Amino acid sequence: MRLHGPFRWEASCPPRALAGVRRSPPKSRPPLPRRGSAISSARGERADARSDVYGLGATLYELLCGRPPFREKSIYETLRAVQEQDPPAPRGIDPRVPPDLQTIVLKCLEKDRDRRYATAGDLADDLDAWLDGRPIAAHPPSIRNRAARFVSRRKAVVLPAAVLAIRALAAAGWGVHTSSRRSARVRGLLEEASGREAGGDWQGARDAFGAAAQLAPGNLPASDGLKRAEAAIAAAQASLEKNAAEAKRREGAWRRRRSPG
């Protein structure tokens, strides 16, 4: 999609520098780390959430400007530009690009990976803030920006479809990441619960199974384990009460025998 006006979009198919190659094109690939870095490699920086943020930023840049962040004559020149140059500011290409949206895009494309959004979820939050007319986290709002937002909130606007699409992609990526972390946490809790169950620590097993069941309500091992632990605790409690009652009965009988007739 390409932006031809502040709120008017149309489909287009920008050329790709590496057509037919499965890897991402150089113009959308994060820069290499400095030589000697612990994550330096011939393939680029370590793939993680910040690499995904860079790719989302490159996509949003192209949607806003109608061109990729780096567009050189050859693949090698493009790779070098990605490594050594900053992309042109979107407002320098089209002054109609909103300043805060430019700030969001350029933060995604930072050479220093630590200065990008840490996760796609953080990017989605800032896009939500921009769409809602709230201050973004990428930089503190100036008096001028606050005044502009005050006025814009009172005008009917059409939200750019591309920003909503990128926000949805970022949210989806963050959702997958969060789901993966939750699954790993559930597995860890089930392993802990099984170990405590095997050792006879039913109280600890109940707590671990219960935590896993809260994170994954439909998880059968968690719910079944919780039932076993609660049943074992109830049985132990009943046994203690029975033994206490029996001890009290025997003590009473002993006292009666000791009492003078």
PDB file of N, CA and C in Angstrom, residues 152-197:
ATOM      1  N   SER A 152      -6.573  18.356  17.413  1.00  0.00           N
ATOM      2  CA  SER A 152      -6.901  17.239  16.525  1.00  0.00           C
ATOM      3  C   SER A 152      -7.938  16.316  17.143  1.00  0.00           C
ATOM      4  N   ARG A 153      -7.979  16.226  18.486  1.00  0.00           N
ATOM      5  CA  ARG A 153      -8.971  15.362  19.122  1.00  0.00           C
ATOM      6  C   ARG A 153     -10.390  15.844  18.851  1.00  0.00           C
ATOM      7  N   ARG A 154     -10.527  17.099  18.519  1.00  0.00           N
ATOM      8  CA  ARG A 154     -11.851  17.681  18.297  1.00  0.00           C
ATOM      9  C   ARG A 154     -12.218  17.749  16.822  1.00  0.00           C
ATOM     10  N   LYS A 155     -11.438  17.074  16.003  1.00  0.00           N
ATOM     11  CA  LYS A 155     -11.735  17.003  14.578  1.00  0.00           C
ATOM     12  C   LYS A 155     -12.003  15.551  14.191  1.00  0.00           C
ATOM     13  N   ALA A 156     -12.922  15.368  13.260  1.00  0.00           N
ATOM     14  CA  ALA A 156     -13.173  14.019  12.757  1.00  0.00           C
ATOM     15  C   ALA A 156     -12.025  13.620  11.847  1.00  0.00           C
ATOM     16  N   VAL A 157     -11.429  12.449  12.120  1.00  0.00           N
ATOM     17  CA  VAL A 157     -10.299  11.980  11.316  1.00  0.00           C
ATOM     18  C   VAL A 157     -10.554  10.545  10.894  1.00  0.00           C
ATOM     19  N   VAL A 158      -9.928  10.153   9.811  1.00  0.00           N
ATOM     20  CA  VAL A 158      -9.959   8.777   9.336  1.00  0.00           C
ATOM     21  C   VAL A 158      -8.598   8.173   9.623  1.00  0.00           C
ATOM     22  N   LEU A 159      -8.523   7.092  10.382  1.00  0.00           N
ATOM     23  CA  LEU A 159      -7.242   6.503  10.756  1.00  0.00           C
ATOM     24  C   LEU A 159      -6.626   5.794   9.560  1.00  0.00           C
ATOM     25  N   PRO A 160      -5.339   6.032   9.273  1.00  0.00           N
ATOM     26  CA  PRO A 160      -4.680   5.376   8.137  1.00  0.00           C
ATOM     27  C   PRO A 160      -4.724   3.863   8.276  1.00  0.00           C
ATOM     28  N   ALA A 161      -5.196   3.195   7.230  1.00  0.00           N
ATOM     29  CA  ALA A 161      -5.350   1.742   7.284  1.00  0.00           C
ATOM     30  C   ALA A 161      -4.021   1.035   7.479  1.00  0.00           C
ATOM     31  N   ALA A 162      -2.952   1.581   6.909  1.00  0.00           N
ATOM     32  CA  ALA A 162      -1.658   0.915   7.029  1.00  0.00           C
ATOM     33  C   ALA A 162      -1.169   0.887   8.464  1.00  0.00           C
ATOM     34  N   VAL A 163      -1.391   1.972   9.216  1.00  0.00           N
ATOM     35  CA  VAL A 163      -0.959   2.004  10.617  1.00  0.00           C
ATOM     36  C   VAL A 163      -1.723   0.958  11.416  1.00  0.00           C
ATOM     37  N   LEU A 164      -3.007   0.829  11.152  1.00  0.00           N
ATOM     38  CA  LEU A 164      -3.795  -0.191  11.831  1.00  0.00           C
ATOM     39  C   LEU A 164      -3.288  -1.582  11.488  1.00  0.00           C
ATOM     40  N   ALA A 165      -2.890  -1.786  10.228  1.00  0.00           N
ATOM     41  CA  ALA A 165      -2.383  -3.094   9.815  1.00  0.00           C
ATOM     42  C   ALA A 165      -1.080  -3.424  10.521  1.00  0.00           C
ATOM     43  N   ILE A 166      -0.151  -2.448  10.568  1.00  0.00           N
ATOM     44  CA  ILE A 166       1.119  -2.674  11.248  1.00  0.00           C
ATOM     45  C   ILE A 166       0.887  -2.902  12.736  1.00  0.00           C
ATOM     46  N   ARG A 167      -0.042  -2.149  13.318  1.00  0.00           N
ATOM     47  CA  ARG A 167      -0.344  -2.338  14.732  1.00  0.00           C
ATOM     48  C   ARG A 167      -0.875  -3.755  14.981  1.00  0.00           C
ATOM     49  N   ALA A 168      -1.715  -4.248  14.057  1.00  0.00           N
ATOM     50  CA  ALA A 168      -2.245  -5.601  14.201  1.00  0.00           C
ATOM     51  C   ALA A 168      -1.134  -6.637  14.099  1.00  0.00           C
ATOM     52  N   LEU A 169      -0.196  -6.426  13.161  1.00  0.00           N
ATOM     53  CA  LEU A 169       0.936  -7.344  13.034  1.00  0.00           C
ATOM     54  C   LEU A 169       1.775  -7.352  14.302  1.00  0.00           C
ATOM     55  N   ALA A 170       2.030  -6.170  14.837  1.00  0.00           N
ATOM     56  CA  ALA A 170       2.831  -6.076  16.062  1.00  0.00           C
ATOM     57  C   ALA A 170       2.120  -6.767  17.221  1.00  0.00           C
ATOM     58  N   ALA A 171       0.821  -6.538  17.331  1.00  0.00           N
ATOM     59  CA  ALA A 171       0.062  -7.158  18.418  1.00  0.00           C
ATOM     60  C   ALA A 171       0.038  -8.672  18.268  1.00  0.00           C
ATOM     61  N   ALA A 172      -0.096  -9.146  17.017  1.00  0.00           N
ATOM     62  CA  ALA A 172      -0.102 -10.589  16.788  1.00  0.00           C
ATOM     63  C   ALA A 172       1.230 -11.202  17.179  1.00  0.00           C
ATOM     64  N   GLY A 173       2.315 -10.531  16.794  1.00  0.00           N
ATOM     65  CA  GLY A 173       3.640 -11.040  17.155  1.00  0.00           C
ATOM     66  C   GLY A 173       3.836 -11.075  18.653  1.00  0.00           C
ATOM     67  N   TRP A 174       3.369 -10.039  19.348  1.00  0.00           N
ATOM     68  CA  TRP A 174       3.493  -9.999  20.797  1.00  0.00           C
ATOM     69  C   TRP A 174       2.616 -11.066  21.436  1.00  0.00           C
ATOM     70  N   GLY A 175       1.446 -11.313  20.832  1.00  0.00           N
ATOM     71  CA  GLY A 175       0.576 -12.345  21.377  1.00  0.00           C
ATOM     72  C   GLY A 175       1.212 -13.721  21.292  1.00  0.00           C
ATOM     73  N   VAL A 176       1.865 -14.024  20.164  1.00  0.00           N
ATOM     74  CA  VAL A 176       2.558 -15.308  20.015  1.00  0.00           C
ATOM     75  C   VAL A 176       3.668 -15.423  21.043  1.00  0.00           C
ATOM     76  N   HIS A 177       4.425 -14.319  21.211  1.00  0.00           N
ATOM     77  CA  HIS A 177       5.527 -14.322  22.179  1.00  0.00           C
ATOM     78  C   HIS A 177       5.004 -14.562  23.593  1.00  0.00           C
ATOM     79  N   THR A 178       3.915 -13.875  23.950  1.00  0.00           N
ATOM     80  CA  THR A 178       3.343 -14.021  25.287  1.00  0.00           C
ATOM     81  C   THR A 178       2.805 -15.427  25.499  1.00  0.00           C
ATOM     82  N   SER A 179       2.141 -15.980  24.470  1.00  0.00           N
ATOM     83  CA  SER A 179       1.605 -17.335  24.570  1.00  0.00           C
ATOM     84  C   SER A 179       2.720 -18.350  24.762  1.00  0.00           C
ATOM     85  N   SER A 180       3.834 -18.163  24.055  1.00  0.00           N
ATOM     86  CA  SER A 180       4.968 -19.074  24.192  1.00  0.00           C
ATOM     87  C   SER A 180       5.538 -19.029  25.605  1.00  0.00           C
ATOM     88  N   ARG A 181       5.666 -17.827  26.156  1.00  0.00           N
ATOM     89  CA  ARG A 181       6.173 -17.694  27.523  1.00  0.00           C
ATOM     90  C   ARG A 181       5.213 -18.341  28.519  1.00  0.00           C
ATOM     91  N   ARG A 182       3.913 -18.177  28.302  1.00  0.00           N
ATOM     92  CA  ARG A 182       2.932 -18.767  29.205  1.00  0.00           C
ATOM     93  C   ARG A 182       3.023 -20.290  29.162  1.00  0.00           C
ATOM     94  N   SER A 183       3.161 -20.857  27.956  1.00  0.00           N
ATOM     95  CA  SER A 183       3.263 -22.310  27.823  1.00  0.00           C
ATOM     96  C   SER A 183       4.494 -22.840  28.542  1.00  0.00           C
ATOM     97  N   ALA A 184       5.613 -22.120  28.397  1.00  0.00           N
ATOM     98  CA  ALA A 184       6.840 -22.541  29.073  1.00  0.00           C
ATOM     99  C   ALA A 184       6.664 -22.489  30.590  1.00  0.00           C
ATOM    100  N   ARG A 185       5.974 -21.464  31.077  1.00  0.00           N
ATOM    101  CA  ARG A 185       5.730 -21.336  32.515  1.00  0.00           C
ATOM    102  C   ARG A 185       4.854 -22.473  33.013  1.00  0.00           C
ATOM    103  N   VAL A 186       3.825 -22.836  32.237  1.00  0.00           N
ATOM    104  CA  VAL A 186       2.942 -23.935  32.631  1.00  0.00           C
ATOM    105  C   VAL A 186       3.721 -25.241  32.698  1.00  0.00           C
ATOM    106  N   ARG A 187       4.579 -25.486  31.692  1.00  0.00           N
ATOM    107  CA  ARG A 187       5.387 -26.716  31.705  1.00  0.00           C
ATOM    108  C   ARG A 187       6.280 -26.766  32.946  1.00  0.00           C
ATOM    109  N   GLY A 188       6.891 -25.637  33.278  1.00  0.00           N
ATOM    110  CA  GLY A 188       7.744 -25.595  34.459  1.00  0.00           C
ATOM    111  C   GLY A 188       6.973 -25.874  35.740  1.00  0.00           C
ATOM    112  N   LEU A 189       5.774 -25.310  35.848  1.00  0.00           N
ATOM    113  CA  LEU A 189       4.951 -25.539  37.037  1.00  0.00           C
ATOM    114  C   LEU A 189       4.514 -26.996  37.144  1.00  0.00           C
ATOM    115  N   LEU A 190       4.180 -27.619  36.001  1.00  0.00           N
ATOM    116  CA  LEU A 190       3.771 -29.026  36.023  1.00  0.00           C
ATOM    117  C   LEU A 190       4.930 -29.926  36.437  1.00  0.00           C
ATOM    118  N   GLU A 191       6.143 -29.606  35.957  1.00  0.00           N
ATOM    119  CA  GLU A 191       7.308 -30.385  36.366  1.00  0.00           C
ATOM    120  C   GLU A 191       7.555 -30.242  37.866  1.00  0.00           C
ATOM    121  N   GLU A 192       7.450 -29.013  38.360  1.00  0.00           N
ATOM    122  CA  GLU A 192       7.630 -28.782  39.797  1.00  0.00           C
ATOM    123  C   GLU A 192       6.570 -29.528  40.603  1.00  0.00           C
ATOM    124  N   ALA A 193       5.317 -29.461  40.141  1.00  0.00           N
ATOM    125  CA  ALA A 193       4.227 -30.116  40.856  1.00  0.00           C
ATOM    126  C   ALA A 193       4.420 -31.632  40.893  1.00  0.00           C
ATOM    127  N   SER A 194       4.842 -32.208  39.767  1.00  0.00           N
ATOM    128  CA  SER A 194       5.056 -33.657  39.718  1.00  0.00           C
ATOM    129  C   SER A 194       6.160 -34.078  40.681  1.00  0.00           C
ATOM    130  N   GLY A 195       7.223 -33.275  40.732  1.00  0.00           N
ATOM    131  CA  GLY A 195       8.309 -33.586  41.658  1.00  0.00           C
ATOM    132  C   GLY A 195       7.857 -33.530  43.108  1.00  0.00           C
ATOM    133  N   ARG A 196       7.073 -32.518  43.447  1.00  0.00           N
ATOM    134  CA  ARG A 196       6.577 -32.396  44.822  1.00  0.00           C
ATOM    135  C   ARG A 196       5.591 -33.523  45.149  1.00  0.00           C
ATOM    136  N   GLU A 197       4.783 -33.903  44.162  1.00  0.00           N
ATOM    137  CA  GLU A 197       3.837 -35.003  44.374  1.00  0.00           C
ATOM    138  C   GLU A 197       4.588 -36.301  44.642  1.00  0.00           C
TER     139      GLU A 197
END
